[in-house]
Structure formats: C-alpha cells, structure tokens
Coordinates of C-alpha atoms in Angstrom, one line a residue:
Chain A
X1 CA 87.2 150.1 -22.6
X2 CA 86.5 147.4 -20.2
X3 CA 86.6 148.1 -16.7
X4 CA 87.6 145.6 -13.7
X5 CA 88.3 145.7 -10.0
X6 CA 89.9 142.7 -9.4
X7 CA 93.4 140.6 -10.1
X8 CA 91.7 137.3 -11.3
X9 CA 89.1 139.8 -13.9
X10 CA 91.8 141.4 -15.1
X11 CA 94.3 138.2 -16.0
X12 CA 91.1 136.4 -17.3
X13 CA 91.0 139.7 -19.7
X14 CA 94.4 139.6 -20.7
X15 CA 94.8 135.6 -21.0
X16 CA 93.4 135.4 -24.4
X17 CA 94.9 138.7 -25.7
X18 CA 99.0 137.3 -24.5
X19 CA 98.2 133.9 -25.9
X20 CA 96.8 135.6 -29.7
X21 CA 100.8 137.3 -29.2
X22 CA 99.2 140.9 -28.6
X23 CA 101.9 143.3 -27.5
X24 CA 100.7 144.5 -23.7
X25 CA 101.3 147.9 -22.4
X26 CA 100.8 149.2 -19.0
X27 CA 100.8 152.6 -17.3
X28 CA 100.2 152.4 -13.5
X29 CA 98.6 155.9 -11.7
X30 CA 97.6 157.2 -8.8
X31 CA 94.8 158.7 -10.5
X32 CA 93.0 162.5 -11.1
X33 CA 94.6 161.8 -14.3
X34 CA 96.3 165.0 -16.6
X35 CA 97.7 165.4 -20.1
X36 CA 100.8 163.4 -18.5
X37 CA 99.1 160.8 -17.8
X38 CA 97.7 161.0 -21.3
X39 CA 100.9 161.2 -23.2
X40 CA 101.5 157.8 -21.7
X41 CA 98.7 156.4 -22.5
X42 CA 98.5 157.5 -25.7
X43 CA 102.1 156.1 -26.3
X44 CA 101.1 152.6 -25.4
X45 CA 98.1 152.8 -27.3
X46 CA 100.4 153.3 -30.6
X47 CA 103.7 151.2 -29.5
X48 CA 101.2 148.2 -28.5
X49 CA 98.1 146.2 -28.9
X50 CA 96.4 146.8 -25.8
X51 CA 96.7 149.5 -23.0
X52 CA 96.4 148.6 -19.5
X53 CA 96.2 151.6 -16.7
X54 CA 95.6 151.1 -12.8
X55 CA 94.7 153.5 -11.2
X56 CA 95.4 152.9 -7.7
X57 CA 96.3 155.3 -4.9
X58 CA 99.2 153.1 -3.4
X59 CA 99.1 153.5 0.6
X60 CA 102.1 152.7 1.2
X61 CA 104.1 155.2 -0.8
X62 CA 103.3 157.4 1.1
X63 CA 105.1 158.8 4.8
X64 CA 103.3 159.6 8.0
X65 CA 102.1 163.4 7.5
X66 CA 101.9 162.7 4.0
X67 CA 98.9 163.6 1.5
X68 CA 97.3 160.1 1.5
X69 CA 93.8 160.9 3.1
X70 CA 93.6 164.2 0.9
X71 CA 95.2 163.2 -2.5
X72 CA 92.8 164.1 -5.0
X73 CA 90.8 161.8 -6.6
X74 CA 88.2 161.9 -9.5
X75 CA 87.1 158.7 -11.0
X76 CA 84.8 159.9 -14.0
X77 CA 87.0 162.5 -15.4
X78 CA 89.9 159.8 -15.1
X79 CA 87.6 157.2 -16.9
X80 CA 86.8 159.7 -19.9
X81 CA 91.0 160.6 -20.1
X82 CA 91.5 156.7 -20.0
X83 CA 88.4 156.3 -23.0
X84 CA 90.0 159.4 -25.2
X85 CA 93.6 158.3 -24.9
X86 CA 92.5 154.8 -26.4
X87 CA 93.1 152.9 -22.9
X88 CA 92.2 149.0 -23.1
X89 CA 91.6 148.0 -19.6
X90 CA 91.2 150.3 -16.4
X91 CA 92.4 148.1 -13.8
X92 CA 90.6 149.8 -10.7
X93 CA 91.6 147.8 -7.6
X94 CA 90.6 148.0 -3.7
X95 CA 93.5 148.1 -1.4
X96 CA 92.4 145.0 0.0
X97 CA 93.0 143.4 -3.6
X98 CA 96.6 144.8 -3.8
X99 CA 97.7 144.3 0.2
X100 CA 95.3 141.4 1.4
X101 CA 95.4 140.3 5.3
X102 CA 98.8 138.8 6.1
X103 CA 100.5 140.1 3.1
X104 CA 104.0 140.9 4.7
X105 CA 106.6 140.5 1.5
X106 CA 108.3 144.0 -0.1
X107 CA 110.5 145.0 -2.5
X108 CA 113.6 146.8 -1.4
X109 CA 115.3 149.1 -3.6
X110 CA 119.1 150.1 -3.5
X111 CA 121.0 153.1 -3.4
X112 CA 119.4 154.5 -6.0
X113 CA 116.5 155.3 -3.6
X114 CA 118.8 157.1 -1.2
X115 CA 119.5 160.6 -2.7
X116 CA 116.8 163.0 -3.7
X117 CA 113.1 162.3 -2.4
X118 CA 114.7 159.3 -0.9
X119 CA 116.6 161.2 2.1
X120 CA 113.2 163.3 2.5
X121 CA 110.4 160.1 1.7
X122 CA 111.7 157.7 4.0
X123 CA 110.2 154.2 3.0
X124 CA 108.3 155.8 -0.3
X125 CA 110.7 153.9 -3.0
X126 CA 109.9 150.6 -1.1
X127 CA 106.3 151.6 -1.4
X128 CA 106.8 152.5 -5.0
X129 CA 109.2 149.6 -5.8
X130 CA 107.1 147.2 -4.0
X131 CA 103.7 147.7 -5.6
X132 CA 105.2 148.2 -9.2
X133 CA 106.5 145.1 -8.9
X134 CA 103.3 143.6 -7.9
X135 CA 101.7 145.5 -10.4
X136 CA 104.3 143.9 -13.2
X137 CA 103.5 140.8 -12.5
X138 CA 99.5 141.2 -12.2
X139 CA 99.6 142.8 -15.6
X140 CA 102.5 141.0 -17.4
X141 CA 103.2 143.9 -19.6
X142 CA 105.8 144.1 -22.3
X143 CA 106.2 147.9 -22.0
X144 CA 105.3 149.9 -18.9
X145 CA 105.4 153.8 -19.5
X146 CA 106.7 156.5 -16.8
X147 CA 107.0 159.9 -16.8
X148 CA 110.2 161.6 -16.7
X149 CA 108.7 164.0 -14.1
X150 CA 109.3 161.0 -11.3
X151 CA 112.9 161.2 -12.3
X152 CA 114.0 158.8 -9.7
X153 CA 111.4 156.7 -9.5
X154 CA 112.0 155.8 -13.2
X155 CA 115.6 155.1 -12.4
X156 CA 114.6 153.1 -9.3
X157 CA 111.6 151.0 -11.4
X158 CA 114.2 150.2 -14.2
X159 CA 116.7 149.1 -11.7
X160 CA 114.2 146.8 -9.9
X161 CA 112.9 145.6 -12.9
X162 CA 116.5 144.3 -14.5
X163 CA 117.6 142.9 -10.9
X164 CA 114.1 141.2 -10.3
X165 CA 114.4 139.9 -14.0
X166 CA 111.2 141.1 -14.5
X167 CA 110.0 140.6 -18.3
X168 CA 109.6 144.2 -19.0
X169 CA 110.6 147.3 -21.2
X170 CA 110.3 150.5 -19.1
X171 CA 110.2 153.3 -21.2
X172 CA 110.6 156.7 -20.1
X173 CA 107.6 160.1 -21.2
X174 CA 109.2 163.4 -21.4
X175 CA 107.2 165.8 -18.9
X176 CA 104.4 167.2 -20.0
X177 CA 104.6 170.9 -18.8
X178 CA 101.2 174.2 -18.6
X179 CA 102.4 176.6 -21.5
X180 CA 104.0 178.4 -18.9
X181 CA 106.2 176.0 -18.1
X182 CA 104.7 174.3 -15.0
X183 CA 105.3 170.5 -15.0
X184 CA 101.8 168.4 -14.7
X185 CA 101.4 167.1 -11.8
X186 CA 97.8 165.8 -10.0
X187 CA 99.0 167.7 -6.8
X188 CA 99.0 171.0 -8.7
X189 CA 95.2 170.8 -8.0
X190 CA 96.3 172.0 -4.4
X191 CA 98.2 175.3 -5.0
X192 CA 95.8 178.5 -4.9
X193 CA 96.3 181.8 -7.1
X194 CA 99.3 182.8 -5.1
X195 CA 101.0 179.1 -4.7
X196 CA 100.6 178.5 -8.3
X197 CA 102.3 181.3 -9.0
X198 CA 105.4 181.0 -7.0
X199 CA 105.5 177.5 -8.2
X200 CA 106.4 178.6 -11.6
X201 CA 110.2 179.2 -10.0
X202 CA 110.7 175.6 -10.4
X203 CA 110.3 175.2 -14.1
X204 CA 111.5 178.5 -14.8
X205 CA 114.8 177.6 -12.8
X206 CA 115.1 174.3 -14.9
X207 CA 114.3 175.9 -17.8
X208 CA 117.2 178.5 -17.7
X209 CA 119.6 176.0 -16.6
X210 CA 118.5 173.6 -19.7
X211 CA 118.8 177.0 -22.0
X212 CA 122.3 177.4 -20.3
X213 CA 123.1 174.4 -21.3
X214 CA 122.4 173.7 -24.8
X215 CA 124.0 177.2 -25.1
X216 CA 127.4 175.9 -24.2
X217 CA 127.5 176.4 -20.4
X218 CA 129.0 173.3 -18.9
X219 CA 129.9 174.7 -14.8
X220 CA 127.7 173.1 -12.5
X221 CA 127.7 176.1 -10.3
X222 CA 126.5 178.2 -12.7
X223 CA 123.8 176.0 -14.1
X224 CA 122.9 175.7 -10.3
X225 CA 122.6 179.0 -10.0
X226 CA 120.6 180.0 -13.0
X227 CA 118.1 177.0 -11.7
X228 CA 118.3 178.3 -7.8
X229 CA 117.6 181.9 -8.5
X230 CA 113.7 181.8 -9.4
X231 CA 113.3 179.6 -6.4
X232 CA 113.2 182.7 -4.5
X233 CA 109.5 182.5 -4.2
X234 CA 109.2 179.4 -3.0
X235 CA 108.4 178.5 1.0
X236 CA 111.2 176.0 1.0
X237 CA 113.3 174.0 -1.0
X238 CA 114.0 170.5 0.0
X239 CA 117.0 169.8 -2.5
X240 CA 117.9 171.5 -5.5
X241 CA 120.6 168.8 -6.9
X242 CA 122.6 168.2 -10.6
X243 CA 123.3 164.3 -10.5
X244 CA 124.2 161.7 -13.4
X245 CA 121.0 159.8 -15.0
X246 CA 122.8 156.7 -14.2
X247 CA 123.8 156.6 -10.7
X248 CA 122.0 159.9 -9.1
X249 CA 125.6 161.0 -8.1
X250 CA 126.4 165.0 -7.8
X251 CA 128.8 165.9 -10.7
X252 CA 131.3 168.0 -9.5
X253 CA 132.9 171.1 -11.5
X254 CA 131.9 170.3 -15.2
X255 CA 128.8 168.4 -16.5
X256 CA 130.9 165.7 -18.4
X257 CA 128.4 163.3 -18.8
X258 CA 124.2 163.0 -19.0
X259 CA 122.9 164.4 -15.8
X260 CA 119.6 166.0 -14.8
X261 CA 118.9 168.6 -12.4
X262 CA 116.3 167.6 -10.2
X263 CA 114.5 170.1 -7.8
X264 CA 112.2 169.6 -4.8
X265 CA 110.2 172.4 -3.3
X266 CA 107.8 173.6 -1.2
X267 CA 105.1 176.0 -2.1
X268 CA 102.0 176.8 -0.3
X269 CA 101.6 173.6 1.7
X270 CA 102.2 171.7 -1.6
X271 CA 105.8 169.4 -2.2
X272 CA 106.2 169.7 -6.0
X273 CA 108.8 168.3 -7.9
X274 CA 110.4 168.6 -10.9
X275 CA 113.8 167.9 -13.3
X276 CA 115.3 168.8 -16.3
X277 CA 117.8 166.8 -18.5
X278 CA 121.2 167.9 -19.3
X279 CA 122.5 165.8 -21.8
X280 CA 124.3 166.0 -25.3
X281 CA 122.3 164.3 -27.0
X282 CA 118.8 162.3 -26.1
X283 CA 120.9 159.6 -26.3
X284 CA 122.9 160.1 -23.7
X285 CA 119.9 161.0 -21.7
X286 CA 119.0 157.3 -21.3
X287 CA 115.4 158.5 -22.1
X288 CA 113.0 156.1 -24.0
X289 CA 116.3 153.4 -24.4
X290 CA 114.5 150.2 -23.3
X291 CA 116.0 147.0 -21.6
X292 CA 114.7 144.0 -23.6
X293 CA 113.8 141.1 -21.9
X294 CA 116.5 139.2 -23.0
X295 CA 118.9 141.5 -21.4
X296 CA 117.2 141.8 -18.3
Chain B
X1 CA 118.1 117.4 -21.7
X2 CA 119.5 120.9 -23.0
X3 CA 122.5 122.2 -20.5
X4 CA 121.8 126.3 -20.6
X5 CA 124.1 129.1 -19.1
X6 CA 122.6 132.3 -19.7
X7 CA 119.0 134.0 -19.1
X8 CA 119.0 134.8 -22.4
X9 CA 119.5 131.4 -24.1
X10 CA 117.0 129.9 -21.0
X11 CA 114.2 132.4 -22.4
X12 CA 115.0 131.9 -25.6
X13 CA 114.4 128.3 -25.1
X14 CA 111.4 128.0 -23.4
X15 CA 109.3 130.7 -25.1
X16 CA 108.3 128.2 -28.1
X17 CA 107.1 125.8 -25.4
X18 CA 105.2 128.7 -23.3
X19 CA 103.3 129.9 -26.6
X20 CA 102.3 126.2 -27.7
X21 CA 101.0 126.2 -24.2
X22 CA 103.4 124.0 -22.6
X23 CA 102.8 123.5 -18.4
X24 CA 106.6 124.4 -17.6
X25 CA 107.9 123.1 -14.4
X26 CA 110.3 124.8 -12.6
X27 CA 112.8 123.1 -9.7
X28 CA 115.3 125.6 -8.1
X29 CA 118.5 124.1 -6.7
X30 CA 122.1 124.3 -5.0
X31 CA 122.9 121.5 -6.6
X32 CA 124.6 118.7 -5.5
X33 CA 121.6 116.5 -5.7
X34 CA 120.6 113.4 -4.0
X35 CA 117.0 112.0 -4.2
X36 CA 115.4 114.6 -2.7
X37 CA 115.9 116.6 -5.9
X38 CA 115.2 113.2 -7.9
X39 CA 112.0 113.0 -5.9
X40 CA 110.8 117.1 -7.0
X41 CA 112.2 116.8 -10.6
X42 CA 110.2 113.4 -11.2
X43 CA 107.0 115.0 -9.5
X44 CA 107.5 118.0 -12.0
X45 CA 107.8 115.6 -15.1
X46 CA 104.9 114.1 -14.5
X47 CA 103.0 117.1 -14.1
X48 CA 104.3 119.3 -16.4
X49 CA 105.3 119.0 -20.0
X50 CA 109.1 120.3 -19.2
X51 CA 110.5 120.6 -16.5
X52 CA 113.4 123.2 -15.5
X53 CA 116.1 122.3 -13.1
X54 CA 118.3 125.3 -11.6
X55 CA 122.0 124.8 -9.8
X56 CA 123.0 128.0 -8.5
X57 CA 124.7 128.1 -4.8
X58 CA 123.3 131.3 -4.3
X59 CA 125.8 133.5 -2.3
X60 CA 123.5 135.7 -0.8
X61 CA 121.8 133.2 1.5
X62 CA 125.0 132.2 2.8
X63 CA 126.0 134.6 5.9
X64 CA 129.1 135.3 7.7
X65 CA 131.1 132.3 8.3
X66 CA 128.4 129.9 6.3
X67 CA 129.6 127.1 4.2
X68 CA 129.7 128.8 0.9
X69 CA 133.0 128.2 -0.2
X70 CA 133.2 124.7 1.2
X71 CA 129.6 123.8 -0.3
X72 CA 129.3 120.4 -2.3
X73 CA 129.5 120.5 -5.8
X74 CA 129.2 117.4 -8.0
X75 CA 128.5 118.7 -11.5
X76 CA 128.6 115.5 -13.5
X77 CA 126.7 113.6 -10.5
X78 CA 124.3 116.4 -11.1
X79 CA 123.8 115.9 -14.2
X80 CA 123.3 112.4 -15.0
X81 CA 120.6 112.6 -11.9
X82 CA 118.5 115.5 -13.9
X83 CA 119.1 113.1 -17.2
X84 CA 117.6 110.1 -15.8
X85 CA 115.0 112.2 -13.8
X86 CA 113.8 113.9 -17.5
X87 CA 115.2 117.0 -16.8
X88 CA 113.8 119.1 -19.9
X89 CA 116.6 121.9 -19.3
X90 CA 119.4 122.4 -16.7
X91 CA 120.3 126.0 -15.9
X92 CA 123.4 126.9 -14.7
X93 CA 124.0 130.3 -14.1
X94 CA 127.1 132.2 -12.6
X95 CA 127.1 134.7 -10.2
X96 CA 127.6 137.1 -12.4
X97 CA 124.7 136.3 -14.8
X98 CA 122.4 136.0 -11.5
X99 CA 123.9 139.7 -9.7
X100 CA 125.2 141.8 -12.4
X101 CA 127.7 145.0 -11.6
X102 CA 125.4 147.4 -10.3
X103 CA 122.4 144.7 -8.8
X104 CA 121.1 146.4 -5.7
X105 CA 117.3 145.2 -5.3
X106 CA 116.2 142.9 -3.1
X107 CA 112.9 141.1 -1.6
X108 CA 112.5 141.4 1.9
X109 CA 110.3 138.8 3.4
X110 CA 108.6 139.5 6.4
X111 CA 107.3 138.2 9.5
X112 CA 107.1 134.5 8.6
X113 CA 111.4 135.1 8.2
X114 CA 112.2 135.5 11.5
X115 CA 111.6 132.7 14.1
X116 CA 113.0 129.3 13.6
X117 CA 116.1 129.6 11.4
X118 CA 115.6 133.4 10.5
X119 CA 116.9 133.8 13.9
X120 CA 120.2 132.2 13.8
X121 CA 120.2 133.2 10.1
X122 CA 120.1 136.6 9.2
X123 CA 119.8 137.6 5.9
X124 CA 119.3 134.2 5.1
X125 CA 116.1 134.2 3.9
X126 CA 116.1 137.5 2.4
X127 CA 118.5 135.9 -0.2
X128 CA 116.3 133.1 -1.0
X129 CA 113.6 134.7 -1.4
X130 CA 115.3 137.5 -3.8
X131 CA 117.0 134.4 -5.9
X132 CA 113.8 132.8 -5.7
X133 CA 111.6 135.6 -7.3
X134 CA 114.6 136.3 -9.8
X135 CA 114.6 132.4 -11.2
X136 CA 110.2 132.7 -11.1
X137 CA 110.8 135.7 -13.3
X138 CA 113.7 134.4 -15.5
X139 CA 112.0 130.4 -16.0
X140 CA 108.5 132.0 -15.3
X141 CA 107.2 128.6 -14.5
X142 CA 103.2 127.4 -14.2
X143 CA 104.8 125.2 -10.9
X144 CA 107.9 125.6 -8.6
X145 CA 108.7 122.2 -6.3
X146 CA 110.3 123.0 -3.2
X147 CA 111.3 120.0 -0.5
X148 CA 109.1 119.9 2.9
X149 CA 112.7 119.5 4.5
X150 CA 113.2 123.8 4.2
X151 CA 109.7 123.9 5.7
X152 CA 110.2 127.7 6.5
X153 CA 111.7 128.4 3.0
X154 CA 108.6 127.0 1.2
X155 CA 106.3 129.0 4.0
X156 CA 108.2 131.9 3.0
X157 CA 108.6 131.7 -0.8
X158 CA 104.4 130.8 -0.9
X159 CA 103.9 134.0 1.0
X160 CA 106.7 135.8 -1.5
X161 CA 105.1 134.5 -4.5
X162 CA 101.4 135.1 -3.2
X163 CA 102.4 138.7 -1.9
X164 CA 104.5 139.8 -5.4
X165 CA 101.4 138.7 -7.4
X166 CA 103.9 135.8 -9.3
X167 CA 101.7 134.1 -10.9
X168 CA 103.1 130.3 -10.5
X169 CA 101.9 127.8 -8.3
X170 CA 104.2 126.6 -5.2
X171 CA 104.3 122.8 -4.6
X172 CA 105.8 121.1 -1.4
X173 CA 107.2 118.0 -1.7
X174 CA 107.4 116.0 1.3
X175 CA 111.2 114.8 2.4
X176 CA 112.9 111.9 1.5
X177 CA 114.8 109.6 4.3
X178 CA 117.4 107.5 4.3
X179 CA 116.2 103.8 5.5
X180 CA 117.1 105.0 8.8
X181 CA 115.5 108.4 9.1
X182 CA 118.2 110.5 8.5
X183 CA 116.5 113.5 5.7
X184 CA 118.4 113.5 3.1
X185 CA 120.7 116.5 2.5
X186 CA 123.7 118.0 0.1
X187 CA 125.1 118.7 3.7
X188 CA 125.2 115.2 5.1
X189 CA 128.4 114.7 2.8
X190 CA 130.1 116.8 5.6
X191 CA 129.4 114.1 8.6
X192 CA 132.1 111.5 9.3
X193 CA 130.6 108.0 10.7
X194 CA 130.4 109.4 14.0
X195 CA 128.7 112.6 13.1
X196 CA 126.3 110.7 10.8
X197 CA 125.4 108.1 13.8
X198 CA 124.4 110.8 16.4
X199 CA 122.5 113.2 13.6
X200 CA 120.3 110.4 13.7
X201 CA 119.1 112.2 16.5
X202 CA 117.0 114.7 14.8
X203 CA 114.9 112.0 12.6
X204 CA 114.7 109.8 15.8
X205 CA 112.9 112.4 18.1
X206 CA 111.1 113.4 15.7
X207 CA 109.4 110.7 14.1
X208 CA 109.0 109.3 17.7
X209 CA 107.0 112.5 18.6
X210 CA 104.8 111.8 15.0
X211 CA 104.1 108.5 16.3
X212 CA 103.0 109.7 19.3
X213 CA 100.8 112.3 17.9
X214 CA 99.3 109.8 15.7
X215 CA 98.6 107.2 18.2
X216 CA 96.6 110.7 19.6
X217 CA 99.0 112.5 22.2
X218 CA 98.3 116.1 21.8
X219 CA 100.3 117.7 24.6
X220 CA 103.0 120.0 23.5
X221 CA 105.4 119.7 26.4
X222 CA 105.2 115.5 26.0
X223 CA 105.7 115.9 21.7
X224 CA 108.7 118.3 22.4
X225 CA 109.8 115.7 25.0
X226 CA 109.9 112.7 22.9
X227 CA 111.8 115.3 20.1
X228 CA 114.5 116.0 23.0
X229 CA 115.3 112.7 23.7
X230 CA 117.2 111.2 21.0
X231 CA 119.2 114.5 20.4
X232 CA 121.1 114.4 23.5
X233 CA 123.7 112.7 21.2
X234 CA 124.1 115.8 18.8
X235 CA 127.0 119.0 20.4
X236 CA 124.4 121.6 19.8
X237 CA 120.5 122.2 19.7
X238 CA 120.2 125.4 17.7
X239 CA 115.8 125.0 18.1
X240 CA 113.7 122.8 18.5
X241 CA 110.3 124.4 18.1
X242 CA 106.4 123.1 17.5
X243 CA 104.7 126.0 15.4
X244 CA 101.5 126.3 13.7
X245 CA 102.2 125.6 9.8
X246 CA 100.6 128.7 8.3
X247 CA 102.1 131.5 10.9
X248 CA 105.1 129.7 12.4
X249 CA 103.9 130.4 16.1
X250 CA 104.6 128.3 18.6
X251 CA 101.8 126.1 20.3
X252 CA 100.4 126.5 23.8
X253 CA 99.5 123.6 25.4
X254 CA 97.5 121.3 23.3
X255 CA 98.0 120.7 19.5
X256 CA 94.8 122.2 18.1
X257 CA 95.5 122.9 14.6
X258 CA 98.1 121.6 12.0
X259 CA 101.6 122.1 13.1
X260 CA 105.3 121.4 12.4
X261 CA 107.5 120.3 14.3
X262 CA 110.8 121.6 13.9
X263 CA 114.6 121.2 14.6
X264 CA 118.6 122.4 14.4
X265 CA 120.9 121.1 15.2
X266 CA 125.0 121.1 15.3
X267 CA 127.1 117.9 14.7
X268 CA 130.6 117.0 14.4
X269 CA 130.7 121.6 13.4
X270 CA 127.6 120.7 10.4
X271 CA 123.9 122.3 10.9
X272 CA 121.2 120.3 10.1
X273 CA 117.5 121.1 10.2
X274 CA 114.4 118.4 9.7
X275 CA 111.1 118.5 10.7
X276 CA 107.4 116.6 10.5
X277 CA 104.0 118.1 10.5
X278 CA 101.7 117.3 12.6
X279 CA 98.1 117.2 11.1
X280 CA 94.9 115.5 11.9
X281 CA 94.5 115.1 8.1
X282 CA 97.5 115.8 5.1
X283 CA 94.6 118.5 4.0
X284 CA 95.4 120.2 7.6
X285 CA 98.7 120.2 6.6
X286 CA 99.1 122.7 4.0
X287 CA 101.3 120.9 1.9
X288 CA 100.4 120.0 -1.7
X289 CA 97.8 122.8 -1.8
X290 CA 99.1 125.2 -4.4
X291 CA 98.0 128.8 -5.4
X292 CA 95.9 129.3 -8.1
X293 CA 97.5 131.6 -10.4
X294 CA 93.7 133.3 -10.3
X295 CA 94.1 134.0 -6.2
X296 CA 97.6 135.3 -5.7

C-alpha cells in the first residue's frame, strides 16, 4: 500500500496503472475507519484492479456548531484497515491541497439535497457534492463505493455524477450494522454506556418496519409506527420519514413502489442516522445498479 | 471529420485515440462560427493530434429576455468552417442529450462571476461554467481553447477547472478583428450598417487606450478616458471597467500590474463586449499560460 499526500503524487501513481487499462476503484472517507468502511474497500479490491481511499475530513460539509474540530480521528488504526482490506493507494491530503487560496468554485446539488438532512444540514450536500466531485476527477475512478447508510448522499452523488457527466459507476454498500443491530458509523465512538443504548431505537425501529414489510404490510402509517415506537429513548428526533429511492418524495397511504425509511435522531449529544429499504425486490431498491459511463 | 450527436457515440469515439495516447483538443462553441472559432480550432490542430469542436447554444446561459431563441445558427456554414479548419469531430448535442429529465446539478462559480458582465448577467455564468465542466467531462480533453474576447468566461472557467480538480489544460486565444477593429462575433450578424459603424466604438476606445499604455501612459482615469471617447456613438454603455487580470478588481490610480480593459455596450438593441489587456509583457498577461494537469 503506497501512501501520498498530494494531488500530483497520487495522479503520477495512477498514470501508469489507467494507461496498462487497470480497472480504478475509489472509496472517499472521513476517516477513524470501521467494518463499513471495510466492506467498501474490500469490494473494490475484488470488482477492480486497484483501490484508492482518501481519507480526508471535508471542512466544508460540515455546519456551524457542527462536529468538525472534535470528529474523531485515528490515522494508524485507519492505515492498518486500509492494508487488511487490500487498499492500493491511501490518498491522505491537507486541506490546503483540496481548497487552496482563492479556490471559490462549488458544486451545487438539486432538490434532491432538500428533504431529509438537507432541511437540518444547511450547505452540507454542497459540501459533500462539491468535494466528491473534486475528488472524482483527482482520482478518475471507474467505480466509487458508498454506503447505503448516507442514504441521501448516495442519491445526491449519483445524481451529480450523471448531470456533471462524470465518468463514473457509483455503486451503493449495504450498511454494515453491531450484531445488535446498530448501523456503523465513526460517530458512534461518541455515545457513552447509556447513549449507546438508547441509540439502538433507531435500528430496532427500522428493523421492525423492514420485518413488517417483507411480511406483507404495505400502510405507511403503520410501518411508521412500528419504526417510531423504539425511538422513545431517544433525546430527539430530527425526522423520521418513508420516501421513494428515486426522488426522496413521502409516499402517501401504501408503499407502491421502492422507498426507504430514513431516520435522524438525537441521542446523547450525538446526531445518528440511519435507513432501511423497503422494496420488492433488490432490484427495485436501485442498490448496487450502476450508471455506465456511456449512459452518463 | 466525423459529425457526432450523442455522448455516447462521442466517447465511444475518442476512447481508441485516448488509449493510443492521442493529445485530444477540445473547442466548445455556440456555433455559428466566424474566424474567431477558425483561429481556436487551427491552434488546437496543430497542437493536438484531434481536435473536438462543440455547437450547443447552451440555454442555461441565456437569461430572461436574452437572445436565445433569436441566436444565429448556420449549420452548414459551420460545418465546412470545422472541415477546412481539421476539425477531427463535431459534436452536436441537443438539449436533451446535454440536460436530461430530471438534471438538477449545477457549478456555481464564485467571486470572479460577479463584476463586469456577472452583474448585468445573472445566472449567466453559472450556466457556462456548468456546460463547461459537463463537455470537459464528456470530451475529457488534454486542452480546451477559449477566445480572449469572453475575457471573464475564460477567468472563470480556469478557476472552475483548477478548483473541480479537471484535469485539462485551459488555453486563451487572443481575439480576432475585423480590418477595422470591430472583434469578431456570432452577434455582429444582428447590426444593420448603422449599428455596425457606431459599434466601432468599442474597438476604437479601446485600442486607442492600448496605444496609449504602450507608448507608457499608466493613469487609469486618462486609459478609461481615451476608452470613453469613441463610444459616445453607441445608445448604451453597460461597463466600461479596467481590472486586474487574475482577480477582476478594478485599478486605483496607476496601472501597476497586468490588467484588462473591459467594455459593454448596447447598439442598435445588440450587447457587445471586447476588451485588451494591458501588460508590460504578454507573460504579465496571463494568457497562453495553461495549467498543468500536475497543479490543478
């Protein structure tokens, strides 16, 4: 695993391995890396020839009052994940290297940053959008790997990757979730005894609604509900919401079509988040269905 | 010359030429070319092995009550000028292949936007530089030629292109004149003989105040003078503005770095813009110095 810090290293590395036709995959982090991460990585490393991850705590994804200065951060452990789960190239930039003096130019996502975190992360899809983009074209990947855990930021990425025309398969990582249930997140680090768990409400909420479902249950009140009762425990929840994958609309009455219910909460200080699909089939999910380049 | 319609068929093209590591030349247009196009599309056949030529009158740089219905089209004329200029292959996209159902992302340039014509524009660069990005990332080109004549637009796509990471190099090419002065443009077709007489204006003042600053006057005041004078023949002056060429700010008193000169103007109900730099040395200028794919 090589390790580089800056855009011209890293291109000079990957150069020779586009032009021998190598197949280029990228996961971009924020770092203090889990088995989430992992699964990621350890899909590129067997859909391509060579694994690029960034770790790169992205300032301006986050709001004001939000967990920049404190998001955790541990560079070894990260660097042994990124060596087990077969990782290429750590791309380990300054933010100086990303957002250099004068830089001024963003990427501006659609509507599809407006429900969900969007009404509460004023700003953070731009942030997302904008450096993902930047990212795209530093790396040049032909797949890039999310987690279905950012729901909407994987709906938001595709989009701005098919409008931008951006040579690139986004494929989508189920969640990876704690045996209990509890979706993997680096900010679980913050919740104590107590906050961990009341946090379990939001999986377990999920989780029922999910079981609902593939038992037959199609009423979205009902499957809102089953998902809103657990939530008792938490401090606050920000939205609890059943949308369609597509569009992030609320469905109304029955779940007719691929949707995913997507909660955010407060517990202990600590915004988690955390969705479920409710689909038919996989298929219908939308989950791991790439655009090809010459679609996009 | 091969006549393409769709990204797909453009890619599909041009990726045997990028993997026998062709230099692929890239010049974005409305169309409607005169030899100011001639003069871009020749520079990128000499210095590339093929050279792509766009015509797409991009509607979402046209604002309220803009010529976009009523602008110039010539396809034939087009044609035979990217023939004889060796035009490797002509793109031309419609809308809909450019801003599918459902397109909703866009690049939002920044500061360097909004004087000169961002402020009687809005929106307007916003739109090129989201058109612009998209055809980088469909043609993915190792050099884009833009004409000095959009001095803003090529500020602002360098800074677009340097702050998204695309990794293409961004040539200015300086204008062409009629034998008279007049910069050529698609929109001079508009001007009757009269309009066309007094939007000699523009060129006049402004190559008068070059003179002057080559013969060594440095005053601001006496520069924007001499720009003044020969424009009292056109119905409107939208701005006439001396700026530095990297930030666009308008200079104080003496002219101490390189700068631009720049005008708008109204006549006979069609906007025109022009403008000369002002540089000690063409190296002051800024123009012809491209990014290194290594540094953006």
């Amino acid at each position: 695993m090589r390790v580089v810090r800056t855009i011209a290293d890293l291109r000079a590395l990957l150069r020779p391995l586009r032009d021998e036709g190598k197949r280029i995959g990228f996961v971009p982090t924020m770092g203090f890396l889990h088995e989430g991460h992992g699964a990621l990585i350890r899909q590129s490393a067997a859909r391509c020839d060579a694994t690029v991850v960034s770790i790169f705590v992205n300032p301006t994804q986050f709001g004001p009052g939000e967990d920049l200065t404190s998001y955790p951060r541990d560079l070894e452990r990260d660097q042994n994940l990124c060596l087990e789960a077969d990782t290429t190239v750590l791309f380990l930039p300054e933010v100086a290297e990303i957002y250099p003096t004068g830089f001024q130019t963003h990427v501006e996502p659609g509507r599809l940053a407006e429900p969900l975190c969007g009404r509460f992360r004023p700003g953070h899809f731009r942030g997302v959008a904008t450096v993902v983009a930047k990212l795209f074209n530093i790396v040049q990947p032909d797949l890039a790997f999310f987690g279905q855990k950012d729901f909407q930021q994987t709906v938001v990425i595709r989009r701005m990757a098919r409008d931008l025309n951006l040579p690139v398969d986004v494929v989508v990582v189920p969640t990876i979730r704690e045996a209990d249930g509890l979706a993997l997140s680096s900010r679980n680090t913050y919740l104590d005894e107590d906050a961990r768990r009341r946090a379990l409400g939001l999986s377990q909420g999920l989780l029922a609604a999910k079981a609902a479902f593939d038992a037959g249950e199609r009423q979205v009140t009902k499957l809102m509900d089953l998902a809103r009762g657990p939530l008792s425990g938490v401090d606050s929840i920000q939205y609890l919401e059943l949308v369609d994958v597509q569009a992030l609309e609320p469905l109304q009455g029955l779940v007719d079509r691929a949707a995913v219910l997507c909660v955010a909460a407060f517990v202990g200080g600590t915004r988690l988040i955390d969705n479920v699909v409710l689909a038919p089939s996989p298929v219908d999910a939308g989950l791991n269905t790439s655009l090809s380049p010459q679609s996009v």
